[in-house]
CSV table of C-alpha atoms in Angstrom, one decimal:
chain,number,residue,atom,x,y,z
J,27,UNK,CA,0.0,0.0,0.0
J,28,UNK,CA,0.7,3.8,-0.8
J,29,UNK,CA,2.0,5.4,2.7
J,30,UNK,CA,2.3,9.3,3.0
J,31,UNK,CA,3.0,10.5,6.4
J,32,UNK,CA,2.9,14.1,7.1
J,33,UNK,CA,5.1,15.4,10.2
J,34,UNK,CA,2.8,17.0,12.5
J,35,UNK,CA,-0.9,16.0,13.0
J,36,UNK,CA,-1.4,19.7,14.8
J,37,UNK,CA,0.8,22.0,15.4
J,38,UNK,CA,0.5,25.5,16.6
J,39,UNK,CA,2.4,28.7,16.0
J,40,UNK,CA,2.5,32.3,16.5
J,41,UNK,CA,2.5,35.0,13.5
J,42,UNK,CA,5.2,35.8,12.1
J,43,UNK,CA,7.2,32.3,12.7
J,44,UNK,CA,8.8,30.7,10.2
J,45,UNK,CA,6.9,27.3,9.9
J,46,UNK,CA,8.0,24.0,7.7
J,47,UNK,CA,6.0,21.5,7.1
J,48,UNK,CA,7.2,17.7,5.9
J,49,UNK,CA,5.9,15.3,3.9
J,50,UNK,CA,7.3,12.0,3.0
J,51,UNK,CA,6.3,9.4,0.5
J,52,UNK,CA,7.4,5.9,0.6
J,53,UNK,CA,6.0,4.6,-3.2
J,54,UNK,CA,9.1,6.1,-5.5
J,55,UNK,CA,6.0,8.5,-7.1
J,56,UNK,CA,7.1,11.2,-9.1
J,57,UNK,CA,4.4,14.0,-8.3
J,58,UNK,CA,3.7,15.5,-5.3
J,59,UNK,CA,0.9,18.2,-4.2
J,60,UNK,CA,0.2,20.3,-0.7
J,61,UNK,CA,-3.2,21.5,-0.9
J,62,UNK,CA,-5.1,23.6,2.1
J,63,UNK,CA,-8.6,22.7,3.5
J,64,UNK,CA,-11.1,25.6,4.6
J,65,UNK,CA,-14.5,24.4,5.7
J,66,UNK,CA,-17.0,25.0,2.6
J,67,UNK,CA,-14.2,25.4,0.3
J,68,UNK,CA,-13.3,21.8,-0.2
J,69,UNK,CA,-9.3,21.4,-1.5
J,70,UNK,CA,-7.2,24.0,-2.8
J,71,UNK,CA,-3.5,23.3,-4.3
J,72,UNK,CA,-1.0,25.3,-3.2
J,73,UNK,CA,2.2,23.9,-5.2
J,74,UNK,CA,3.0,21.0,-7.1
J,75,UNK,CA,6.1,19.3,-7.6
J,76,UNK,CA,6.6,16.7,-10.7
J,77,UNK,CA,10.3,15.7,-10.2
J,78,UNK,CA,13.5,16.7,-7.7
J,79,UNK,CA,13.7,20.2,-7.7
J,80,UNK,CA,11.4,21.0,-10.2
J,81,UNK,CA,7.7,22.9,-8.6
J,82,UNK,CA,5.0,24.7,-10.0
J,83,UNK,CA,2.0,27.1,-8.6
J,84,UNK,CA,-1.1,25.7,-7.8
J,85,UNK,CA,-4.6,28.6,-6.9
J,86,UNK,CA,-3.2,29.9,-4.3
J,87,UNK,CA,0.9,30.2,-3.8
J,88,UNK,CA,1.0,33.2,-2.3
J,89,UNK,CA,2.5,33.7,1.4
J,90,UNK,CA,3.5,29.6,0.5
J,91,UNK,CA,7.2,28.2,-0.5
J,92,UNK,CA,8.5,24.7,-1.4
J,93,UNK,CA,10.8,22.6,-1.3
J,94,UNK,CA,11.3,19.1,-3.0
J,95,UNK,CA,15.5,18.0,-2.5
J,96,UNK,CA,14.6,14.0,-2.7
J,97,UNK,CA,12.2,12.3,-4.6
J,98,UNK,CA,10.4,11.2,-1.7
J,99,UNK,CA,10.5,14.3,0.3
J,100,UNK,CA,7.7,17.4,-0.2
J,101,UNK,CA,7.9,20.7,2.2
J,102,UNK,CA,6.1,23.6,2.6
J,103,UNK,CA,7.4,26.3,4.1
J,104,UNK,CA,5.1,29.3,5.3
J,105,UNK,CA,7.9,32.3,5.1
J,106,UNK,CA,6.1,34.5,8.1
J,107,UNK,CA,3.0,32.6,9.0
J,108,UNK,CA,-0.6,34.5,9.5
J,109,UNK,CA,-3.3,34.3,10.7
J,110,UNK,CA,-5.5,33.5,7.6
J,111,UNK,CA,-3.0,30.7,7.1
J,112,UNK,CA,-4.4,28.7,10.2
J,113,UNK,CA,-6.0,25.3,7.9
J,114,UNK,CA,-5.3,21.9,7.5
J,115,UNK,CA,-2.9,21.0,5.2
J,116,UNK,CA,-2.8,17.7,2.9
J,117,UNK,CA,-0.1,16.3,1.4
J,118,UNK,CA,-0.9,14.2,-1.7
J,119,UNK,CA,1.5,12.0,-4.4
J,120,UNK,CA,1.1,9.9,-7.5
J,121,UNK,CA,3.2,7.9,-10.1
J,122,UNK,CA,2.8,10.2,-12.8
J,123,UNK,CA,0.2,12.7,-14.8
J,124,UNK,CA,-3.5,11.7,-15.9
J,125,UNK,CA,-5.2,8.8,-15.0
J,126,UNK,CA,-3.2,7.7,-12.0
J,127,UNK,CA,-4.3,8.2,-8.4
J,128,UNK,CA,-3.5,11.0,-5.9
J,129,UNK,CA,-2.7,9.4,-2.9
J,130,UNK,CA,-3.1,11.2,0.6
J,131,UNK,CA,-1.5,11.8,4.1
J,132,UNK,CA,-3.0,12.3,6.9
J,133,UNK,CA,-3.4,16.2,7.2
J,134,UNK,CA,-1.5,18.6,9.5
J,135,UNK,CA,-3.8,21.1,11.5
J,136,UNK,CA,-1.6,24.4,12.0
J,137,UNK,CA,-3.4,27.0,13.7
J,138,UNK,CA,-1.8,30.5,14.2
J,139,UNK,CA,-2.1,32.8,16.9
O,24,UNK,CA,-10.6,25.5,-16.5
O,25,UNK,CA,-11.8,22.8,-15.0
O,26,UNK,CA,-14.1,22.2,-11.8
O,27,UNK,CA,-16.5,19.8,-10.1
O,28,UNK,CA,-20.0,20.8,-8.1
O,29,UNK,CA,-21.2,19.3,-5.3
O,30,UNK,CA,-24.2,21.1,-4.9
O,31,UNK,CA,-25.5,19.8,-1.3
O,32,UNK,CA,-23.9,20.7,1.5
O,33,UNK,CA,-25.4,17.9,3.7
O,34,UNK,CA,-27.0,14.7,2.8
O,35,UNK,CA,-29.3,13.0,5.8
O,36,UNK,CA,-30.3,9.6,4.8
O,37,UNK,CA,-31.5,6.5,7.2
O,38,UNK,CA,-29.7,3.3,7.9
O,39,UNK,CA,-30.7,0.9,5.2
O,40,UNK,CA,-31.8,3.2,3.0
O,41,UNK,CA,-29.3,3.9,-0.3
O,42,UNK,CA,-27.2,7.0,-0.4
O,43,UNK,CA,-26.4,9.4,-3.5
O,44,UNK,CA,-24.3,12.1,-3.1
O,45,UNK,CA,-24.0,14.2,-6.3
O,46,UNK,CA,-21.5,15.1,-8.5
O,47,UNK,CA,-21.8,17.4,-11.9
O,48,UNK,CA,-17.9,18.6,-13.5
O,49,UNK,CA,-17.0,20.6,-15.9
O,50,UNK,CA,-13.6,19.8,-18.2
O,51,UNK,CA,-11.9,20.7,-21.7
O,52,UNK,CA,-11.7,16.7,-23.4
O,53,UNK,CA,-12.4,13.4,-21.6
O,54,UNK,CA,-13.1,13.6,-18.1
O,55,UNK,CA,-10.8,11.7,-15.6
O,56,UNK,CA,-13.1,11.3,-12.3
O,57,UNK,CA,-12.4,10.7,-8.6
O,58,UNK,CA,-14.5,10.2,-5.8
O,59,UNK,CA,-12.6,9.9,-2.2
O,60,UNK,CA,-14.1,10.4,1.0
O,61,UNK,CA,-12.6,11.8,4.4
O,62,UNK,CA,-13.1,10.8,8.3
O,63,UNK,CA,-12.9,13.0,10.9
O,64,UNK,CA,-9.5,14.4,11.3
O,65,UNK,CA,-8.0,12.3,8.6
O,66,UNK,CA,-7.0,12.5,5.1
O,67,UNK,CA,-8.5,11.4,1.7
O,68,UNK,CA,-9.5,7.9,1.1
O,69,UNK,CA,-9.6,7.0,-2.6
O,70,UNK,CA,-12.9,5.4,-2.9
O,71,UNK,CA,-13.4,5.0,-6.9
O,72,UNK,CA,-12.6,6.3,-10.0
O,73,UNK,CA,-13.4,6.7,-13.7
O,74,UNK,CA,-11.1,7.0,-16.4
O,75,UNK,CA,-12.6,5.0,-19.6
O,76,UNK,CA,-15.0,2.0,-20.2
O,77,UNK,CA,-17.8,0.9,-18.0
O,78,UNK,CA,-20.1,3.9,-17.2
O,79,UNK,CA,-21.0,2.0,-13.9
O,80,UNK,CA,-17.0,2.0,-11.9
O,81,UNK,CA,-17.2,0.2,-8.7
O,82,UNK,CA,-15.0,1.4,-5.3
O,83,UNK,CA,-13.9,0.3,-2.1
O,84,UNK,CA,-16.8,-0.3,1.2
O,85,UNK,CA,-19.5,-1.1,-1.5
O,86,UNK,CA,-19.8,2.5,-2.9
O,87,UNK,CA,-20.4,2.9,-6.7
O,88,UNK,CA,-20.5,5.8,-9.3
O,89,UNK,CA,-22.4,6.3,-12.5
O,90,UNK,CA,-20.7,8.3,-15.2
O,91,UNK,CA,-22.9,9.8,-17.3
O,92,UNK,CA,-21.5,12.4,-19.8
O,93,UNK,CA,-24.5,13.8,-21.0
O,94,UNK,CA,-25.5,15.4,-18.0
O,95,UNK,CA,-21.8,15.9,-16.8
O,96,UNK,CA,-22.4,13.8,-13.9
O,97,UNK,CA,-20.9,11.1,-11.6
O,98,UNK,CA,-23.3,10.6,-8.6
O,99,UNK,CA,-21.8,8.5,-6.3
O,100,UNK,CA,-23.9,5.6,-4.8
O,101,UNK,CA,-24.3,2.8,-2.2
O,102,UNK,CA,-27.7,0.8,-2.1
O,103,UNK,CA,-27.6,0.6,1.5
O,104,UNK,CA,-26.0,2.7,4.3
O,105,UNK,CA,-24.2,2.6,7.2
O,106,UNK,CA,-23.9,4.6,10.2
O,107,UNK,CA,-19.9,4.5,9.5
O,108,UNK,CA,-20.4,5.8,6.2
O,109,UNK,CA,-21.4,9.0,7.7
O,110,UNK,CA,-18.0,11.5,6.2
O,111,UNK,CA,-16.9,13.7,4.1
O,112,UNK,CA,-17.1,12.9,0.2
O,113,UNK,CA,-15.5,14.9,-2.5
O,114,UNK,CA,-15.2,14.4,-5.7
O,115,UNK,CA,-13.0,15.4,-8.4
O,116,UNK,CA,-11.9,16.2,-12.2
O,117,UNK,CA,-9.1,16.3,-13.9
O,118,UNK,CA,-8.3,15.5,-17.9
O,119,UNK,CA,-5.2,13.9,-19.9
O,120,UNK,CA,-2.0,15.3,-19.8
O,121,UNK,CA,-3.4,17.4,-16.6
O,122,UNK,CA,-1.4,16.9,-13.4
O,123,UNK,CA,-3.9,18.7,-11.1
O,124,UNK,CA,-7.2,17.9,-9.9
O,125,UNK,CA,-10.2,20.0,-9.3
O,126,UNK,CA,-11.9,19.0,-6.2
O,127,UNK,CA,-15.8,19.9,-5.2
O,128,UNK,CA,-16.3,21.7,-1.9
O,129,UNK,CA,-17.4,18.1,-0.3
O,130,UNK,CA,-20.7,16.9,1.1
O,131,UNK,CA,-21.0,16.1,4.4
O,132,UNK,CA,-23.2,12.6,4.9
O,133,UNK,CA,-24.5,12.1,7.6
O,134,UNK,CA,-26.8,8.1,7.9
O,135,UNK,CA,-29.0,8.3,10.6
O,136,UNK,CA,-29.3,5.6,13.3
């Protein structure tokens, strides 16, 4: 089976912090995705990444940075965290583009104070 | 663009009875469609998807969707509910040579006692 583990079920942190959070997928997939989750909103991609160093912008980037070193390692790094940035985040990854599966961790509640 | 509605925000449906949750997507091309559904606290469970073939795609727990491209649909089903199928579902689009998917905002089930 697919495992993605995410670092932190919750975490809390205070504005302005610098916060990272990990991902890590054990299936040697190719793409990986952090979305946010807002009540009513459903999903929202924040990046993508489709091989080692290589990323692109999902909806909403902004206020969001990542970084992708190894294949099997996703992080997203929130550069001065707010407020409005308080969600849970989902970490997602999948062999390779179309019909393929995204694959999910378990979420990271981050709440900023 | 691309993008999925889900347009109840809460299905209430007895135990025993069967359970639809709806789905309606809009996509450039052939649709690639996802239905996962989320537990408390959790991430995304992959429940079904449809990619080509069969307009009738059976998923995991005894769930089934109906693709239907006339109507731009793909209701997901189960003829008979369970109190632990009370979730989160979301579905989702996305189309060939597309590495993203667009997710609905989620319906919240809820199977009564």
């Amino acid at each position: 089976d697919v495992k993605v583990t995410q670092s932190s079920r919750y975490l809390v942190k205070r504005t302005g912090e610098k916060v990272f959070l990990e991902c890590v997928q054990d299936m040697d997939h190719e793409n990986m995705f952090w979305y946010r989750q807002d009540p009513g909103l459903g999903l929202r991609l924040i990046y993508f990444s489709y091989d080692v160093k290589m990323k692109e912008k999902g909806d909403i980037p902004e206020g969001y940075s990542v970084s992708r070193e190894k294949k099997e390692r996703f992080s997203l790094i929130l550069e001065s965290a707010s407020t409005n940035q308080t969600s849970m985040y989902l970490c997602a990854s999948k062999v390779r583009q179309g019909t393929d599966t995204q694959y999910f961790g378990p979420g990271t509640r981050l709440t900023v104070l | 663009a691309q993008s999925v509605a889900q347009p109840e925000d809460q299905v209430n449906v007895a135990e025993g009875n069967p359970l639809t949750v709806k789905c309606t997507y809009s996509v450039s091309g052939n649709p690639y469609l996802f239905w996962y559904v989320q537990y408390p606290n959790r991430g995304l469970q992959f429940l079904l998807k449809y990619i080509t073939g069969d307009n009738l795609v059976k998923g995991s727990y005894g769930f089934e969707a109906e693709f239907n491209k006339s109507q731009t649909s793909f209701h997901l089903k189960k003829p008979s509910a369970l109190v632990s199928d009370s979730a989160l579902y979301f579905c989702a689009v996305s189309n060939y040579g597309n590495n993203r998917l667009a997710f609905g905002k989620g319906n919240q089930v809820v199977v009564i006692p």
